[in-house]
Tab-separated table of C-alpha atoms in Angstrom:
chain	number	residue	atom	x	y	z
A	92	MET	CA	-13.779	-120.060	-36.445
A	93	ALA	CA	-12.501	-120.347	-39.994
A	94	LEU	CA	-14.361	-122.709	-42.277
A	95	PRO	CA	-12.408	-125.549	-43.877
A	96	SER	CA	-12.292	-125.448	-47.666
A	97	SER	CA	-13.683	-128.995	-47.969
A	98	VAL	CA	-15.642	-131.385	-45.740
A	99	LEU	CA	-16.734	-134.993	-46.174
A	100	PHE	CA	-19.562	-136.271	-43.970
A	101	CYS	CA	-19.925	-140.029	-43.653
A	102	CYS	CA	-22.224	-142.576	-42.040
A	103	ASP	CA	-23.266	-146.186	-42.612
A	104	HIS	CA	-25.366	-146.033	-45.811
A	105	ASN	CA	-25.261	-142.373	-46.895
A	106	ALA	CA	-29.050	-142.436	-46.697
A	107	ILE	CA	-29.928	-140.505	-43.502
A	108	ARG	CA	-27.308	-138.753	-41.368
A	109	SER	CA	-24.576	-137.823	-43.841
A	110	PRO	CA	-26.988	-136.473	-46.511
A	111	MET	CA	-28.654	-134.379	-43.785
A	112	ALA	CA	-25.257	-133.002	-42.739
A	113	GLU	CA	-24.208	-132.341	-46.345
A	114	GLY	CA	-27.474	-130.561	-47.135
A	115	MET	CA	-27.429	-128.412	-44.001
A	116	MET	CA	-23.745	-127.512	-44.466
A	117	LYS	CA	-24.472	-126.331	-48.012
A	118	LYS	CA	-27.532	-124.374	-46.846
A	119	PHE	CA	-25.774	-122.749	-43.880
A	120	TYR	CA	-22.386	-121.954	-45.446
A	121	GLY	CA	-23.085	-121.873	-49.185
A	122	ARG	CA	-20.284	-122.271	-51.650
A	123	GLN	CA	-17.594	-121.258	-49.182
A	124	VAL	CA	-16.987	-124.954	-48.493
A	125	TYR	CA	-16.862	-127.908	-50.870
A	126	VAL	CA	-19.083	-130.526	-49.223
A	127	GLN	CA	-19.727	-134.185	-50.035
A	128	SER	CA	-21.042	-137.201	-48.182
A	129	ALA	CA	-20.482	-140.934	-48.375
A	130	GLY	CA	-21.309	-144.149	-46.587
A	131	VAL	CA	-19.521	-147.324	-45.681
A	132	ARG	CA	-22.058	-148.872	-48.081
A	133	SER	CA	-24.450	-147.343	-50.619
A	134	ASP	CA	-27.083	-150.062	-50.661
A	135	MET	CA	-30.072	-147.801	-49.929
A	136	ASP	CA	-31.735	-144.727	-51.404
A	137	VAL	CA	-31.925	-141.516	-49.418
A	138	ASP	CA	-34.510	-142.041	-46.693
A	139	GLY	CA	-37.929	-140.436	-47.201
A	140	PHE	CA	-38.175	-139.313	-43.579
A	141	SER	CA	-34.810	-137.555	-43.979
A	142	ILE	CA	-36.128	-135.775	-47.040
A	143	ALA	CA	-39.271	-134.716	-45.146
A	144	VAL	CA	-37.607	-133.340	-42.005
A	145	CYS	CA	-34.934	-131.505	-43.963
A	146	ALA	CA	-37.566	-129.937	-46.211
A	147	GLU	CA	-39.075	-128.459	-43.039
A	148	ILE	CA	-35.959	-126.297	-42.651
A	149	GLY	CA	-35.485	-125.537	-46.351
A	150	VAL	CA	-32.921	-128.237	-47.142
A	151	ASN	CA	-33.711	-130.239	-50.276
A	152	LEU	CA	-32.439	-133.829	-50.280
A	153	GLU	CA	-34.673	-135.170	-53.055
A	154	ARG	CA	-31.880	-135.228	-55.635
A	155	HIS	CA	-29.272	-136.735	-53.309
A	156	ARG	CA	-27.698	-139.864	-54.733
A	157	THR	CA	-26.191	-142.243	-52.194
A	158	ARG	CA	-22.568	-143.258	-52.599
A	159	SER	CA	-20.006	-145.303	-50.734
A	160	PHE	CA	-16.421	-144.292	-49.968
A	161	HIS	CA	-15.373	-146.504	-52.870
A	162	GLU	CA	-17.828	-144.883	-55.301
A	163	LEU	CA	-16.794	-141.425	-54.123
A	164	GLN	CA	-13.227	-142.210	-55.099
A	165	GLU	CA	-14.303	-143.838	-58.383
A	166	TRP	CA	-16.234	-140.683	-59.281
A	167	GLY	CA	-13.158	-138.516	-58.793
A	168	ASP	CA	-13.157	-137.283	-55.193
A	169	ASP	CA	-9.814	-138.081	-53.589
A	170	LEU	CA	-10.245	-138.568	-49.827
A	171	GLY	CA	-6.868	-136.969	-49.260
A	172	ALA	CA	-8.116	-133.739	-50.801
A	173	PHE	CA	-10.634	-133.095	-48.020
A	174	ASP	CA	-9.565	-130.863	-45.144
A	175	LEU	CA	-11.953	-132.537	-42.741
A	176	VAL	CA	-13.831	-135.834	-42.571
A	177	VAL	CA	-16.741	-135.930	-40.120
A	178	ALA	CA	-17.896	-139.433	-39.199
A	179	LEU	CA	-21.458	-139.668	-37.891
A	180	SER	CA	-21.393	-143.368	-36.964
A	181	PRO	CA	-18.799	-145.699	-35.401
A	182	ALA	CA	-18.532	-147.827	-38.572
A	183	SER	CA	-17.910	-144.787	-40.766
A	184	GLN	CA	-15.323	-143.484	-38.315
A	185	ARG	CA	-13.408	-146.775	-38.539
A	186	GLN	CA	-13.638	-146.743	-42.349
A	187	ALA	CA	-12.588	-143.088	-42.596
A	188	LEU	CA	-9.571	-143.618	-40.334
A	189	GLU	CA	-8.534	-146.694	-42.329
A	190	LEU	CA	-8.878	-144.984	-45.713
A	191	THR	CA	-7.136	-141.783	-44.658
A	192	ARG	CA	-4.306	-143.190	-42.538
A	193	PHE	CA	-1.698	-142.023	-45.087
A	194	PHE	CA	-3.163	-138.535	-45.515
A	195	HIS	CA	-2.687	-135.460	-43.388
A	196	LEU	CA	-6.276	-134.526	-42.608
A	197	ASP	CA	-8.556	-134.347	-39.636
A	198	VAL	CA	-11.180	-137.004	-38.906
A	199	GLU	CA	-13.765	-136.029	-36.301
A	200	TYR	CA	-16.454	-138.220	-34.789
A	201	TRP	CA	-19.856	-136.722	-33.997
A	202	PRO	CA	-22.055	-139.290	-32.193
A	203	ILE	CA	-25.344	-138.773	-34.022
A	204	MET	CA	-28.335	-140.993	-33.277
A	205	ASP	CA	-29.517	-143.337	-36.039
A	206	PRO	CA	-33.313	-142.850	-36.175
A	207	THR	CA	-33.947	-145.951	-38.268
A	208	GLY	CA	-36.695	-148.071	-36.753
A	209	LEU	CA	-37.414	-145.686	-33.883
A	210	GLY	CA	-41.005	-144.755	-33.136
A	211	GLU	CA	-44.344	-146.370	-33.873
A	212	GLY	CA	-46.281	-144.619	-36.595
A	213	ARG	CA	-45.449	-141.752	-38.908
A	214	GLU	CA	-45.467	-138.918	-36.347
A	215	ALA	CA	-43.239	-140.778	-33.877
A	216	ARG	CA	-40.776	-141.629	-36.660
A	217	LEU	CA	-40.729	-138.050	-37.878
A	218	ALA	CA	-39.993	-136.935	-34.309
A	219	ALA	CA	-36.986	-139.291	-34.167
A	220	TYR	CA	-35.681	-137.998	-37.512
A	221	ARG	CA	-36.164	-134.408	-36.337
A	222	LEU	CA	-34.060	-135.184	-33.281
A	223	THR	CA	-31.291	-136.536	-35.505
A	224	ARG	CA	-31.532	-133.494	-37.794
A	225	ASP	CA	-31.362	-131.163	-34.796
A	226	GLN	CA	-28.336	-132.997	-33.341
A	227	ILE	CA	-26.515	-132.500	-36.639
A	228	ARG	CA	-27.518	-128.832	-36.787
A	229	GLU	CA	-26.202	-128.262	-33.237
A	230	HIS	CA	-22.867	-129.874	-34.111
A	231	LEU	CA	-22.591	-127.801	-37.303
A	232	LEU	CA	-23.243	-124.541	-35.475
A	233	LYS	CA	-20.879	-125.432	-32.629
A	234	ARG	CA	-18.080	-126.481	-35.004
A	235	PHE	CA	-18.462	-123.933	-37.813
A	236	GLY	CA	-20.284	-120.999	-36.223
A	237	PRO	CA	-23.454	-119.192	-37.229
A	238	PRO	CA	-24.732	-119.690	-40.777
A	239	THR	CA	-23.342	-117.300	-43.345
A	240	GLU	CA	-26.206	-118.042	-45.740
A	241	LEU	CA	-29.920	-118.664	-45.231
């Protein structure tokens, strides 16, 4: 399957799921695709458990800076310029469809579990975040094919 030239991943806060998806997309497919992520809101920093479980597979999220749809547009990324928007939460899907209703682009919804607050203790929480990471990885591979970079 041909890769799109640009993809925007979105979720609620741009702190867990969408940064994971952005980081893995960049790792798996390199510079063949322009990739960004955004949230409905940007009121949190990137989650430390997300950073930890992505580091396990060689994806560095430490420098990720959260941003909302609004901030993304303020910083110069026009939503209409993306070939594909992938929503990872119901709220981000609604926001993406609203903001792109006048553009000709695809919006897909991938139902990815929010690991926030799941598990008692560090190891149980890490397990929940790993499950989320692995769900995203499975969707990426199914949608875009095997990694071209590693």
